[in-house]
Amino acid sequence: DTTDMARVLQQKREAELSLLQSLRSVELNDLAGQIAHEMCNPLAVIVSSCQFLKLKLSKGKMEHKDWQDSLDKIQSSTGRMNEVIEDMRMLTGRNEPGTQAESVELAAVLSEVYDLFMDDIMRENISIHSDVGRLKVLGVYIQVKQMFVQIIRNAIEALKSVEQKEKVIEITATNSSEKIGYVLLRIKNNGPKIDPPEKEKILKPFFTTKEVGLGVGLGLSIAESLVRSFRGELKVAEEGPWTCFDILLLAPEEGEED
């Protein structure tokens, strides 16, 4: 009867909620462990550098080089810790109160992002081709820019890791034919392909294929978090020799264009 059906539905909702809470707890524990790992390495360098300086001072054998080397290590380590903290703020943060989505022209954002990476682009002889027309998306300008920064930085780092004659990054934007009211961005590069097992992990916080100390592994997860905050989607795809990131972002409605 109706009472039994209501009881069954309530039990089902409670079971689903319990499962969701358990999954979130596992993810939180995993994330906390990764943060602790990323912080412990530079912290250990700071502690050992301080102990070295104290030992030298106690023996009266302190030289200028000892100070310089130790302080350089401490500065580098604190910089890395600050990088992790700032990335975590971006990963878990929300828009500031009063911040509203606006119409953002993709070409204008990309022009600024290219300037940021010009030295790397020239040094690595990377060709960047973009065709985004005058398309606009709905978002917060600085966050749309940060999304591009994270994904393009990832592409540049991937191309740095290989020796090949042509290194190319292509960026295109079209009105999505599959999801009306959205713009489809495709950012692709001809660097190393992503192994199938890595595709499921590549957007997760702290996942990196770099050697220890060379990458925190937050860039793509930050980009994915930003895309979700715009009510969009980010997916990893392949197109022949290309590694692709397909991004769906809301297009401004009429009246929001300006």
XYZ file of C-alpha atoms in Angstrom:
258
model
C 0.000 0.000 0.000
C 0.967 3.691 0.019
C 2.505 3.534 3.502
C 4.759 0.588 2.586
C 5.830 2.302 -0.641
C 6.723 5.488 1.254
C 8.721 3.449 3.780
C 10.652 1.669 0.995
C 11.432 4.966 -0.746
C 12.619 6.501 2.538
C 14.900 3.513 3.213
C 16.271 3.756 -0.324
C 17.039 7.480 0.106
C 18.746 6.810 3.455
C 20.860 4.034 1.925
C 21.899 6.281 -0.984
C 22.782 9.114 1.403
C 24.842 6.753 3.561
C 26.726 5.493 0.495
C 27.372 9.047 -0.724
C 28.728 10.077 2.687
C 31.007 7.031 2.747
C 32.380 7.848 -0.715
C 32.970 11.465 0.258
C 34.764 10.323 3.411
C 37.079 8.084 1.359
C 37.810 10.913 -1.101
C 38.482 13.355 1.750
C 40.850 10.929 3.491
C 42.692 10.336 0.215
C 42.961 14.073 -0.463
C 44.176 14.768 3.085
C 46.855 12.104 2.675
C 48.036 13.627 -0.610
C 48.183 17.120 0.907
C 50.178 15.804 3.871
C 52.592 14.072 1.471
C 53.079 17.234 -0.612
C 53.694 19.310 2.523
C 55.959 16.824 4.319
C 58.662 16.784 1.625
C 59.456 20.535 1.635
C 58.917 20.667 5.407
C 61.578 17.988 5.859
C 64.009 20.074 3.779
C 63.308 23.139 5.951
C 63.846 21.194 9.181
C 67.094 19.606 7.987
C 68.401 22.976 6.736
C 67.694 24.562 10.128
C 69.371 21.685 11.941
C 72.427 22.037 9.686
C 72.669 25.768 10.418
C 72.342 25.183 14.181
C 75.088 22.544 14.053
C 77.426 24.842 12.141
C 76.746 27.712 14.546
C 77.402 25.517 17.601
C 80.794 24.542 16.193
C 81.670 28.103 15.187
C 82.337 26.998 11.618
C 79.622 28.932 9.812
C 80.598 30.215 6.364
C 78.728 32.473 3.972
C 78.171 29.564 1.568
C 76.477 27.548 4.334
C 74.015 30.370 4.934
C 73.366 30.860 1.236
C 72.806 27.177 0.431
C 70.520 26.584 3.402
C 68.478 29.737 2.870
C 68.059 28.884 -0.824
C 66.677 25.465 0.150
C 64.335 26.990 2.729
C 63.091 29.603 0.265
C 62.499 26.992 -2.438
C 60.652 24.706 -0.017
C 58.418 27.433 1.393
C 57.645 28.478 -2.168
C 56.532 24.968 -2.991
C 54.338 24.812 0.120
C 52.775 28.146 -0.804
C 52.095 26.818 -4.307
C 50.220 23.833 -2.861
C 48.196 26.084 -0.541
C 47.256 28.511 -3.325
C 46.309 25.649 -5.656
C 44.146 24.100 -2.954
C 42.407 27.419 -2.393
C 41.657 27.611 -6.086
C 40.568 23.980 -6.223
C 38.137 24.214 -3.325
C 37.257 27.898 -3.446
C 34.078 29.548 -4.609
C 33.390 32.893 -6.238
C 33.831 35.890 -3.978
C 30.552 37.363 -2.670
C 29.112 39.702 -5.285
C 31.054 38.098 -8.131
C 28.766 37.514 -11.084
C 29.219 35.605 -14.307
C 29.664 37.810 -17.339
C 30.150 37.498 -21.065
C 33.826 36.631 -21.665
C 35.388 36.842 -25.135
C 37.662 33.840 -25.640
C 40.091 35.572 -28.020
C 40.789 38.338 -25.494
C 41.522 35.843 -22.713
C 43.759 33.708 -24.920
C 45.804 36.750 -25.976
C 46.711 37.359 -22.314
C 47.452 33.676 -21.685
C 49.809 33.493 -24.692
C 51.763 36.445 -23.281
C 52.250 34.566 -20.001
C 53.811 31.583 -21.762
C 55.675 33.394 -24.554
C 59.143 32.517 -23.189
C 58.330 28.790 -22.991
C 56.637 28.834 -26.388
C 59.683 30.449 -28.043
C 62.236 28.325 -26.162
C 60.514 25.046 -27.052
C 59.666 26.185 -30.597
C 55.974 25.405 -30.039
C 53.454 26.458 -32.666
C 50.091 27.607 -31.321
C 47.104 27.792 -33.654
C 43.789 29.126 -32.431
C 40.451 29.595 -34.122
C 37.878 30.826 -31.633
C 36.385 33.595 -33.743
C 34.495 36.105 -31.646
C 32.764 33.497 -29.536
C 32.006 34.300 -25.916
C 31.235 32.179 -22.878
C 29.493 32.869 -19.601
C 31.916 32.959 -16.673
C 34.159 35.049 -14.445
C 36.957 36.545 -16.554
C 39.871 35.779 -14.214
C 38.646 32.204 -13.696
C 38.203 31.554 -17.416
C 41.762 32.817 -17.836
C 42.992 30.530 -15.042
C 41.280 27.566 -16.697
C 43.180 28.251 -19.921
C 46.434 28.777 -18.004
C 46.191 25.363 -16.331
C 45.345 23.417 -19.505
C 47.838 25.199 -21.771
C 50.580 24.878 -19.131
C 49.863 21.148 -19.056
C 50.179 20.981 -22.849
C 53.466 22.911 -22.834
C 54.900 20.650 -20.115
C 53.867 17.582 -22.126
C 55.605 18.937 -25.248
C 58.733 19.780 -23.244
C 59.080 16.112 -22.334
C 59.527 14.924 -25.933
C 62.084 15.409 -28.685
C 60.210 15.936 -31.939
C 60.441 18.272 -34.894
C 56.939 19.720 -34.683
C 55.353 20.718 -31.382
C 51.846 22.030 -31.811
C 48.970 23.252 -29.638
C 45.637 23.889 -31.323
C 42.652 25.658 -29.778
C 39.267 25.803 -31.474
C 35.808 26.939 -30.392
C 32.429 26.310 -32.003
C 28.813 26.451 -30.950
C 28.048 22.956 -29.692
C 25.783 20.938 -31.980
C 25.133 18.329 -29.287
C 24.366 20.643 -26.376
C 22.385 23.682 -27.408
C 23.333 26.907 -25.621
C 26.926 25.786 -25.046
C 30.288 26.537 -26.674
C 32.577 23.578 -27.366
C 36.249 24.347 -26.755
C 38.864 21.863 -27.887
C 42.461 22.269 -26.708
C 44.799 19.665 -28.176
C 48.512 18.989 -28.504
C 50.659 16.459 -30.354
C 52.717 15.500 -27.310
C 52.735 12.091 -25.585
C 49.448 10.193 -25.604
C 47.732 9.572 -22.282
C 47.795 5.919 -21.255
C 44.285 4.437 -20.827
C 44.695 3.770 -17.067
C 45.751 7.400 -16.563
C 42.683 8.855 -18.289
C 40.490 8.045 -15.300
C 42.939 9.679 -12.877
C 44.288 12.663 -14.806
C 41.647 15.111 -13.552
C 41.983 14.031 -9.921
C 43.882 16.252 -7.439
C 47.600 15.462 -7.014
C 47.771 13.016 -9.932
C 50.970 13.570 -11.893
C 53.214 11.550 -14.186
C 56.219 13.764 -13.395
C 59.080 12.795 -11.142
C 58.788 13.615 -7.433
C 59.398 17.310 -6.856
C 58.678 18.356 -10.440
C 54.918 18.693 -10.287
C 52.178 18.999 -7.691
C 49.474 17.496 -9.911
C 46.743 20.051 -9.295
C 46.627 21.952 -12.589
C 44.063 19.886 -14.477
C 41.929 19.263 -11.400
C 41.796 23.039 -10.862
C 40.756 23.506 -14.493
C 38.058 20.861 -14.128
C 36.808 22.448 -10.903
C 36.612 25.861 -12.575
C 34.738 24.419 -15.566
C 32.194 22.813 -13.219
C 31.766 26.146 -11.426
C 30.682 27.571 -14.801
C 28.140 24.717 -15.122
C 30.297 23.195 -17.832
C 32.063 19.906 -18.545
C 35.685 18.947 -19.191
C 36.572 15.627 -20.788
C 39.785 13.987 -21.971
C 39.614 12.769 -25.564
C 41.833 11.619 -28.419
C 41.912 12.512 -32.089
C 44.494 10.524 -34.042
C 47.936 11.619 -32.770
C 46.426 14.387 -30.641
C 45.711 14.535 -26.927
C 42.541 16.591 -26.528
C 40.648 18.331 -23.788
C 37.029 19.006 -24.736
C 35.354 21.726 -22.709
C 31.680 22.671 -22.787
C 30.928 26.151 -21.471
C 27.663 28.047 -21.363
C 27.182 30.630 -24.088
C 25.739 34.005 -23.027
C 22.072 34.429 -23.742
C 20.868 37.273 -25.930
C 21.133 40.480 -23.956
C 24.215 39.215 -22.046
C 26.580 39.585 -25.003
C 27.808 43.043 -24.055
